[in-house]
Amino acid sequence: MSFFAENELSKIGLRIAFKQILITCIVVICFTLGIYFIWDISSAKSALIGGLIGIIPNIIFALKAFRYAGARSARKVVDSFFSGVKIKMVLTAILFSLAFKFLVIQPLPLFGMFCLVMVMPLLQPIINKQ
């Protein structure tokens, strides 16, 4: 069982997903730098961790969800999306628990950046007017 796309249609979807993730990474870096210059390094670290907690599960989801495409693999497409969502939710919970257990974080920047990462897919049509 491979995490990589199996046909050209799924590769197109995977490419779009990774473009969206790349834009999200750029936004997280820019906002983290802004937080560093406005507040302090501790807030910036917390914001970066919150961004990573949002981005890492999205990468895993994209790899899992965009493995199949096309009418012949309709059932596989649905199954891969559902299993991708399950993995994403569990991984997000694990990353949050690890962050709270082992890191000294500030909750406001952490949750603020995480929420920004979660909203980014809704803002992508505005950003990518193609």
Short mmCIF file of C-alpha atoms in Angstrom, two decimals:
data_model
loop_
_atom_site.label_atom_id
_atom_site.label_comp_id
_atom_site.label_asym_id
_atom_site.label_seq_id
_atom_site.Cartn_x
_atom_site.Cartn_y
_atom_site.Cartn_z
CA MET A 1 0.00 0.00 0.00
CA SER A 2 1.51 3.25 -1.15
CA PHE A 3 0.84 6.83 -0.08
CA PHE A 4 1.47 8.11 -3.59
CA ALA A 5 -1.03 8.87 -6.34
CA GLU A 6 -1.89 5.99 -8.66
CA ASN A 7 -3.04 7.83 -11.81
CA GLU A 8 -2.82 11.20 -13.56
CA LEU A 9 -6.13 12.51 -12.21
CA SER A 10 -5.09 11.89 -8.63
CA LYS A 11 -1.69 13.50 -9.30
CA ILE A 12 -3.49 16.67 -10.39
CA GLY A 13 -5.48 16.73 -7.14
CA LEU A 14 -2.36 16.05 -5.12
CA ARG A 15 -0.54 18.88 -6.91
CA ILE A 16 -3.36 21.31 -6.09
CA ALA A 17 -3.41 20.17 -2.46
CA PHE A 18 0.33 20.67 -2.09
CA LYS A 19 0.13 24.10 -3.71
CA GLN A 20 -2.45 25.00 -1.08
CA ILE A 21 -0.24 23.60 1.68
CA LEU A 22 2.74 25.57 0.35
CA ILE A 23 0.74 28.81 0.45
CA THR A 24 -0.36 27.95 3.98
CA CYS A 25 3.28 27.39 4.99
CA ILE A 26 4.24 30.80 3.58
CA VAL A 27 1.38 32.45 5.50
CA VAL A 28 2.42 30.68 8.72
CA ILE A 29 6.03 31.83 8.31
CA CYS A 30 4.99 35.43 7.58
CA PHE A 31 2.61 35.59 10.54
CA THR A 32 5.18 33.94 12.82
CA LEU A 33 7.76 36.56 11.84
CA GLY A 34 5.19 39.29 12.44
CA ILE A 35 4.40 37.88 15.88
CA TYR A 36 8.13 37.69 16.66
CA PHE A 37 8.65 41.37 15.82
CA ILE A 38 5.45 42.55 17.55
CA TRP A 39 5.59 40.41 20.71
CA ASP A 40 8.47 38.05 21.53
CA ILE A 41 10.20 34.81 20.60
CA SER A 42 8.06 32.73 22.96
CA SER A 43 4.87 33.86 21.22
CA ALA A 44 6.45 33.25 17.82
CA LYS A 45 7.47 29.71 18.80
CA SER A 46 3.96 29.01 20.02
CA ALA A 47 2.49 30.36 16.79
CA LEU A 48 4.88 28.27 14.69
CA ILE A 49 3.99 25.15 16.68
CA GLY A 50 0.29 25.89 16.17
CA GLY A 51 0.91 26.24 12.44
CA LEU A 52 2.82 22.96 12.31
CA ILE A 53 0.07 21.20 14.24
CA GLY A 54 -2.29 22.29 11.47
CA ILE A 55 0.00 21.70 8.49
CA ILE A 56 1.47 18.26 9.27
CA PRO A 57 -1.91 16.47 9.43
CA ASN A 58 -2.95 18.29 6.23
CA ILE A 59 0.06 16.85 4.42
CA ILE A 60 -0.77 13.34 5.60
CA PHE A 61 -4.41 13.85 4.60
CA ALA A 62 -3.44 15.04 1.11
CA LEU A 63 -1.21 12.03 0.57
CA LYS A 64 -3.92 9.67 1.78
CA ALA A 65 -6.95 11.32 0.16
CA PHE A 66 -5.52 11.89 -3.31
CA ARG A 67 -4.26 8.39 -4.00
CA TYR A 68 -7.19 7.45 -6.24
CA ALA A 69 -9.33 9.26 -8.82
CA GLY A 70 -11.75 8.45 -11.59
CA ALA A 71 -15.09 6.72 -11.97
CA ARG A 72 -13.64 3.20 -11.75
CA SER A 73 -12.15 3.87 -8.33
CA ALA A 74 -15.10 5.78 -6.85
CA ARG A 75 -15.30 3.51 -3.81
CA LYS A 76 -11.54 3.76 -3.24
CA VAL A 77 -11.76 7.57 -3.47
CA VAL A 78 -14.45 7.73 -0.78
CA ASP A 79 -12.64 5.25 1.45
CA SER A 80 -9.33 7.08 1.12
CA PHE A 81 -10.96 10.42 1.99
CA PHE A 82 -12.66 8.98 5.08
CA SER A 83 -9.53 7.24 6.29
CA GLY A 84 -7.53 10.41 5.55
CA VAL A 85 -9.88 12.47 7.71
CA LYS A 86 -9.65 9.93 10.52
CA ILE A 87 -5.85 9.96 10.40
CA LYS A 88 -5.83 13.76 10.29
CA MET A 89 -8.04 14.05 13.38
CA VAL A 90 -6.06 11.53 15.41
CA LEU A 91 -2.73 13.06 14.39
CA THR A 92 -3.96 16.54 15.29
CA ALA A 93 -5.03 15.35 18.74
CA ILE A 94 -1.68 13.60 19.26
CA LEU A 95 0.29 16.68 18.19
CA PHE A 96 -1.72 18.94 20.50
CA SER A 97 -1.23 16.59 23.43
CA LEU A 98 2.51 16.35 22.74
CA ALA A 99 2.78 20.14 22.50
CA PHE A 100 1.00 20.68 25.81
CA LYS A 101 2.93 17.90 27.55
CA PHE A 102 6.49 18.62 26.43
CA LEU A 103 6.64 22.27 25.32
CA VAL A 104 6.24 25.58 27.09
CA ILE A 105 3.69 27.34 24.93
CA GLN A 106 1.42 30.34 25.00
CA PRO A 107 -2.13 29.30 24.16
CA LEU A 108 -3.30 32.40 22.29
CA PRO A 109 -0.64 32.36 19.53
CA LEU A 110 -0.81 28.55 19.32
CA PHE A 111 -4.58 28.37 18.85
CA GLY A 112 -4.66 31.56 16.78
CA MET A 113 -2.23 30.17 14.23
CA PHE A 114 -3.92 26.77 14.25
CA CYS A 115 -7.26 28.45 13.51
CA LEU A 116 -5.65 30.46 10.71
CA VAL A 117 -4.31 27.26 9.15
CA MET A 118 -7.77 25.68 9.42
CA VAL A 119 -9.36 28.71 7.69
CA MET A 120 -6.78 28.87 4.89
CA PRO A 121 -8.60 26.36 2.60
CA LEU A 122 -11.63 28.64 2.72
CA LEU A 123 -9.48 31.63 1.72
CA GLN A 124 -7.67 29.83 -1.11
CA PRO A 125 -10.24 30.77 -3.81
CA ILE A 126 -9.65 34.44 -2.94
CA ILE A 127 -5.87 33.99 -3.05
CA ASN A 128 -5.84 31.82 -6.24
CA LYS A 129 -8.14 33.65 -8.61
CA GLN A 130 -7.35 31.26 -11.45
#
